XYZ file of C-alpha atoms in Angstrom:
301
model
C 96.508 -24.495 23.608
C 95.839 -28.155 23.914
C 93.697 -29.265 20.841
C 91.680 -32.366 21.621
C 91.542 -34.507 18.454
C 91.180 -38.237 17.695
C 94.275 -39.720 18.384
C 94.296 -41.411 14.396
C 93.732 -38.009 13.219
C 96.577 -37.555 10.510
C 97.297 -33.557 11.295
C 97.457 -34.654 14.861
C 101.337 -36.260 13.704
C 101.915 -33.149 11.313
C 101.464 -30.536 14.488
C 103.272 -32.315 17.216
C 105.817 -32.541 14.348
C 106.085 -28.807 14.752
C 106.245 -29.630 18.682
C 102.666 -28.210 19.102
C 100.612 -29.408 21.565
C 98.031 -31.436 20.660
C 95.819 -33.725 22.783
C 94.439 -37.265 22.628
C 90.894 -38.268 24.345
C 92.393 -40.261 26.781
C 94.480 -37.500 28.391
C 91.783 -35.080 27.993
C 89.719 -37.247 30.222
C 92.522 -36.829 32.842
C 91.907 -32.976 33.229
C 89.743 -31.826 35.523
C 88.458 -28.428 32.847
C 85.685 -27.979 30.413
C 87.106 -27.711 27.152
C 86.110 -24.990 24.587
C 83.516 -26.896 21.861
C 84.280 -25.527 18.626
C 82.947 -27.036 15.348
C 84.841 -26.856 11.599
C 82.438 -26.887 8.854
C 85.031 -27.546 6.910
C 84.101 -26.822 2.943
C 87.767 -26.551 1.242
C 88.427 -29.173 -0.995
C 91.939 -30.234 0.747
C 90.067 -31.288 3.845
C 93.949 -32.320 5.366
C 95.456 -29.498 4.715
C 92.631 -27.185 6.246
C 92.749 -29.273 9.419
C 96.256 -28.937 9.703
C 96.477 -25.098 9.367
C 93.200 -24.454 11.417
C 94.309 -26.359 14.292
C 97.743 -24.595 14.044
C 96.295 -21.045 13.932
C 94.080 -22.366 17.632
C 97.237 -23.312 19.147
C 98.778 -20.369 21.096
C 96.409 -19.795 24.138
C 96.339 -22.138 27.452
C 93.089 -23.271 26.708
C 91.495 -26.745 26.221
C 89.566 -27.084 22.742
C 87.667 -30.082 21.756
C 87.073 -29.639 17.895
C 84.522 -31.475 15.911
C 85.388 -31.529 12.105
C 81.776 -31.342 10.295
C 80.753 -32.167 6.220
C 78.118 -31.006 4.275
C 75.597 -33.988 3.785
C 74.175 -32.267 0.532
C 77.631 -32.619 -1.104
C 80.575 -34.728 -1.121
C 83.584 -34.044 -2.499
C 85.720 -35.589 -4.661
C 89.164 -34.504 -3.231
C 89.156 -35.949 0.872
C 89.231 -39.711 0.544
C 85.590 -41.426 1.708
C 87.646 -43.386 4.596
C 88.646 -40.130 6.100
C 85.317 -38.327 6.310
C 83.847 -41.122 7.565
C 86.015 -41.893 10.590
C 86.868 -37.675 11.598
C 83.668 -35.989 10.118
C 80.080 -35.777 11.132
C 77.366 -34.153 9.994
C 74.912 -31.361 10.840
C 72.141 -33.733 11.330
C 74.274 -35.504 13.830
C 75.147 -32.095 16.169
C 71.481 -30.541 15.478
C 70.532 -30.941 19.195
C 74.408 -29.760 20.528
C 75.298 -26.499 21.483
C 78.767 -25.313 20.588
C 80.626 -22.370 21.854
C 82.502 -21.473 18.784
C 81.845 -22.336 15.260
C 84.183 -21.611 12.202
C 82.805 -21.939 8.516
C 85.645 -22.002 6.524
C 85.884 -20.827 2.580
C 85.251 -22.769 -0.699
C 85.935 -23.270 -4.310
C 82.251 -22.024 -5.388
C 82.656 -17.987 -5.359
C 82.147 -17.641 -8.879
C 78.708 -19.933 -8.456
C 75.535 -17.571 -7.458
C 74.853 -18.517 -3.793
C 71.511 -20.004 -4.759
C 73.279 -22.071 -7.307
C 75.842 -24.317 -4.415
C 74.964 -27.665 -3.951
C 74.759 -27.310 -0.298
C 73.520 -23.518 -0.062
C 70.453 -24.679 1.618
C 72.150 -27.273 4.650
C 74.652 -23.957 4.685
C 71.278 -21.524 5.187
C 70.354 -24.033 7.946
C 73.682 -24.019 9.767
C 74.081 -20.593 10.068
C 70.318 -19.985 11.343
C 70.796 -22.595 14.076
C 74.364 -21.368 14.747
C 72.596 -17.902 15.889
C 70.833 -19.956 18.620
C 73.425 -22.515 19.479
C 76.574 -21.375 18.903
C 78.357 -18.685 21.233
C 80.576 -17.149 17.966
C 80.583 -18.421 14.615
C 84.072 -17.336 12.694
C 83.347 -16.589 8.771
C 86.408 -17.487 6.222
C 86.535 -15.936 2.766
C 83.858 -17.534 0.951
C 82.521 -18.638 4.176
C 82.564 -14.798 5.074
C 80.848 -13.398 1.596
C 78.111 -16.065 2.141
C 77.489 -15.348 6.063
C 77.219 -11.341 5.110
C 74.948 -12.314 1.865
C 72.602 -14.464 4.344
C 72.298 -12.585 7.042
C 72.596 -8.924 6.084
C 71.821 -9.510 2.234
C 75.233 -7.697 1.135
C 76.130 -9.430 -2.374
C 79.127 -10.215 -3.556
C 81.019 -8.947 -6.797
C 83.418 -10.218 -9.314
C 86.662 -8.814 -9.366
C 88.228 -8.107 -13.251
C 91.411 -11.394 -12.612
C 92.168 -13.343 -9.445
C 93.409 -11.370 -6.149
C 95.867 -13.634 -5.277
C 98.822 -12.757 -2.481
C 99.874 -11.116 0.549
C 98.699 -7.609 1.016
C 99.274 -4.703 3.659
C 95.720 -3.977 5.862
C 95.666 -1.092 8.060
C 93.550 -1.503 12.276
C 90.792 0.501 11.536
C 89.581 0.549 15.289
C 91.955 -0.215 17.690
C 89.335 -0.446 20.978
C 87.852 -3.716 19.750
C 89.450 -7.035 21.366
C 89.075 -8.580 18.574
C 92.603 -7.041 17.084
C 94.073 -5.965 20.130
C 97.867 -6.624 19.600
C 97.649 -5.714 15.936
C 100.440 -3.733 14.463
C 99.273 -0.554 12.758
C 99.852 -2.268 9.268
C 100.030 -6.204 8.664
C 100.046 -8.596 6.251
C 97.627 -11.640 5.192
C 97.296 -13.758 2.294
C 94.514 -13.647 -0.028
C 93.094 -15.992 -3.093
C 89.833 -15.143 -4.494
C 88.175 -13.772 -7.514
C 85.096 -12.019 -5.613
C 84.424 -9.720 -2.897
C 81.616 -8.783 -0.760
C 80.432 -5.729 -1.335
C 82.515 -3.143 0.496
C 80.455 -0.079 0.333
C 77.458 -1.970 1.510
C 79.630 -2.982 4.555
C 80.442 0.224 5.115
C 76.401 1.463 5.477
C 75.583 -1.613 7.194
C 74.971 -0.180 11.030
C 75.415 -3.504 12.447
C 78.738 -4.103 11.602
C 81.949 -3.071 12.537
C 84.911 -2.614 10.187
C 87.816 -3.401 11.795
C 90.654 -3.885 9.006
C 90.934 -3.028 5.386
C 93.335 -2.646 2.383
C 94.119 -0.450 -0.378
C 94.271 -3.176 -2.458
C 92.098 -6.138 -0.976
C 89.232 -4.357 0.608
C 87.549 -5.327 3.781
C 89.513 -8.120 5.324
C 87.848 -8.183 8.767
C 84.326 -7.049 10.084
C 82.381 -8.122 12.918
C 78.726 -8.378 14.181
C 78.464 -5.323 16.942
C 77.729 -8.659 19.727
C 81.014 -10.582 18.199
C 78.671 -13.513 17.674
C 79.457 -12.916 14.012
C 82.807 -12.497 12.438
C 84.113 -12.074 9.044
C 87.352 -12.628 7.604
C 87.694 -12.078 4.244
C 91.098 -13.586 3.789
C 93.358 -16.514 4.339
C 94.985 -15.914 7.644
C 95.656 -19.886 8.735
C 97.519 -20.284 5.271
C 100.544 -21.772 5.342
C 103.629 -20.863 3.826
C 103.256 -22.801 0.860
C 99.588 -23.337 0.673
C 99.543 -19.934 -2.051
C 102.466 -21.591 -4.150
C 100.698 -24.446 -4.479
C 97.537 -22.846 -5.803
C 99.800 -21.086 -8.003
C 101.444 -24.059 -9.758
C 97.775 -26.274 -9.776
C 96.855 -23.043 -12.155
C 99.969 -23.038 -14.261
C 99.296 -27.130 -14.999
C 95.647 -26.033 -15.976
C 96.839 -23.671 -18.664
C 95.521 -20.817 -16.776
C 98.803 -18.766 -16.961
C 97.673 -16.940 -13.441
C 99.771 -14.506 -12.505
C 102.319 -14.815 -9.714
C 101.012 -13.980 -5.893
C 101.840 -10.464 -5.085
C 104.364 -9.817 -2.664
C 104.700 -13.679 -2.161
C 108.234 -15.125 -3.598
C 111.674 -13.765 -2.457
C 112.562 -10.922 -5.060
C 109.278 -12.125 -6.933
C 110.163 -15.056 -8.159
C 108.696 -18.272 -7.974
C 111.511 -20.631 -8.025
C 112.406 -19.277 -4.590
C 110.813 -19.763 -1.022
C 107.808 -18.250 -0.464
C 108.451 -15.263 2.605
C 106.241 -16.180 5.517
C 104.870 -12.915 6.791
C 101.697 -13.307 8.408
C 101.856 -16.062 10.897
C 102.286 -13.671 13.997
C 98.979 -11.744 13.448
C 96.928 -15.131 11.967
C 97.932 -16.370 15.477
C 96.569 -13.302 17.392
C 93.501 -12.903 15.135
C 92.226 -17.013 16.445
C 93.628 -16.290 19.782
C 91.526 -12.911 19.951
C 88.443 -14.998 18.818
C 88.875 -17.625 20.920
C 89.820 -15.682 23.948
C 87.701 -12.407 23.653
C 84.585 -13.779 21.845
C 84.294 -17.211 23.031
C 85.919 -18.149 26.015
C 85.309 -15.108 27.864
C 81.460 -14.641 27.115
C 80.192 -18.545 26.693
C 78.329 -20.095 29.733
C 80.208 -22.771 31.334
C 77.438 -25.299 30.819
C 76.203 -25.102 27.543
């Protein structure tokens, strides 16, 4: 899939690194298409490193996307430098009046914080109720997930008793839905949180869909019954080190974590990390992207 990105965007050199495609605006001019418009409300603290896995995981399908990296105005970060957001991000205020045909909200370092209590809960609150109107399918991450089900169907989130942290086995709970057509009967995808969403209150929710879950994790994916609303509980753009990293920023705290489950060759963490969830991250975003926004957005928005 041909991203189109600003040409001084720094992932833009990381992915064609990897000898993915990813498009300047000039050529993107030169095609005679309308690209996909999705939007990144990008809310991770590594704003880089999200951008860099994101756009990898909406690489693999033939279509033109035209992303549009977007900051919370209610909150700045400390961890993205000031030049950077400036020159790639915008704003909500300044796509108010836009309509996009995909939206993904990704997941952030606030899950222990009550909902009520994040900086930028109520610009979030706004989003989401103009992304119901504007937006063809908005794509929940973790955090991003548990506050899209807490807004919009009031299901709360819970603590869980020490971090889940690592890759765990999920089982296709319906098959018919496009959204994991291709799915193995069992795969793997990374997970780092200490909270869930309330599973049982999924479960009894009629308007949503379960379409994946774990022994161990829970719920990794639901869905609106329309698609316009999808939740993904996990961290399937990961990358493979982006879990080891975590790991090691805990062990400099003094937070003696322990080590990511099934993660490290033979379990240990002075060996590679085993990447085993890249093939179904890349048909989860392809799914999306194909199924729920492609296929059902008008062609002039």
């Amino acid at each position: 899939m041909p991203i189109k990105v600003q040409s001084e965007l720094p992932a833009k050199k990381v992915l064609e690194n990897e000898n993915i495609f990813i498009m300047d605006e000039k050529r993107a001019l030169s095609q005679d298409i309308r690209p996909l418009k999705i939007a990144v409300l990008n809310l991770m603290p590594l704003k880089e490193d999200t951008e860099v896995q994101l756009m990898r995981s909406l690489s693999n399908t033939p279509l033109q996307i035209d992303l549009t990296f977007l900051t919370t105005a209610s909150y700045v970060g400390k961890n993205t430098a000031t030049s950077h957001l400036d020159t790639f991000y915008l704003t909500f205020e300044d796509v108010k009046n836009q309509k996009f045909d995909g939206l993904i909200i990704t997941g952030a370092p606030v899950e222990l914080m009550e909902f009520e209590e994040v900086a930028y809960w109520d610009e979030l609150k706004e989003i989401m109720t103009w992304a119901d109107q504007n937006v063809t399918s908005t794509l929940h991450i973790c955090w991003g997930a548990q506050a899209g089900l807490y807004f919009h169907y009031g299901i709360p989130k819970l603590n869980l008793e020490k971090k889940l942290s690592g890759i765990y086995e999920h089982r296709v709970m319906n098959r018919k839905i496009p959204l994991v057509r291709g799915f193995d009967d069992i795969f793997k995808i990374p997970h780092s949180r200490y909270t869930e969403s309330d599973n049982d209150a999924i479960k009894k929710n009629s308007e949503l869909i379960v379409l994946a879950e774990s022994e161990e994790a829970g719920i990794f994916l639901c869905m609106s019954e329309d698609g316009r609303r999808v939740f993904v509980m996990g961290h399937p753009e990961y990358d493979r080190v982006t879990l080891d990293k975590e790991y090691r920023r805990d062990v400099d705290k003094g937070i003696n974590p322990e080590i990511p489950k099934n993660y490290y060759s033979d379990n240990d963490p002075e060996k590679e990390p085993v990447l085993s969830w890249r093939g179904h991250a890349n048909t989860l975003y392809t799914n999306w992207v194909n199924y729920y926004v492609y296929q059902v957005t008008p062609y002039e928005l």
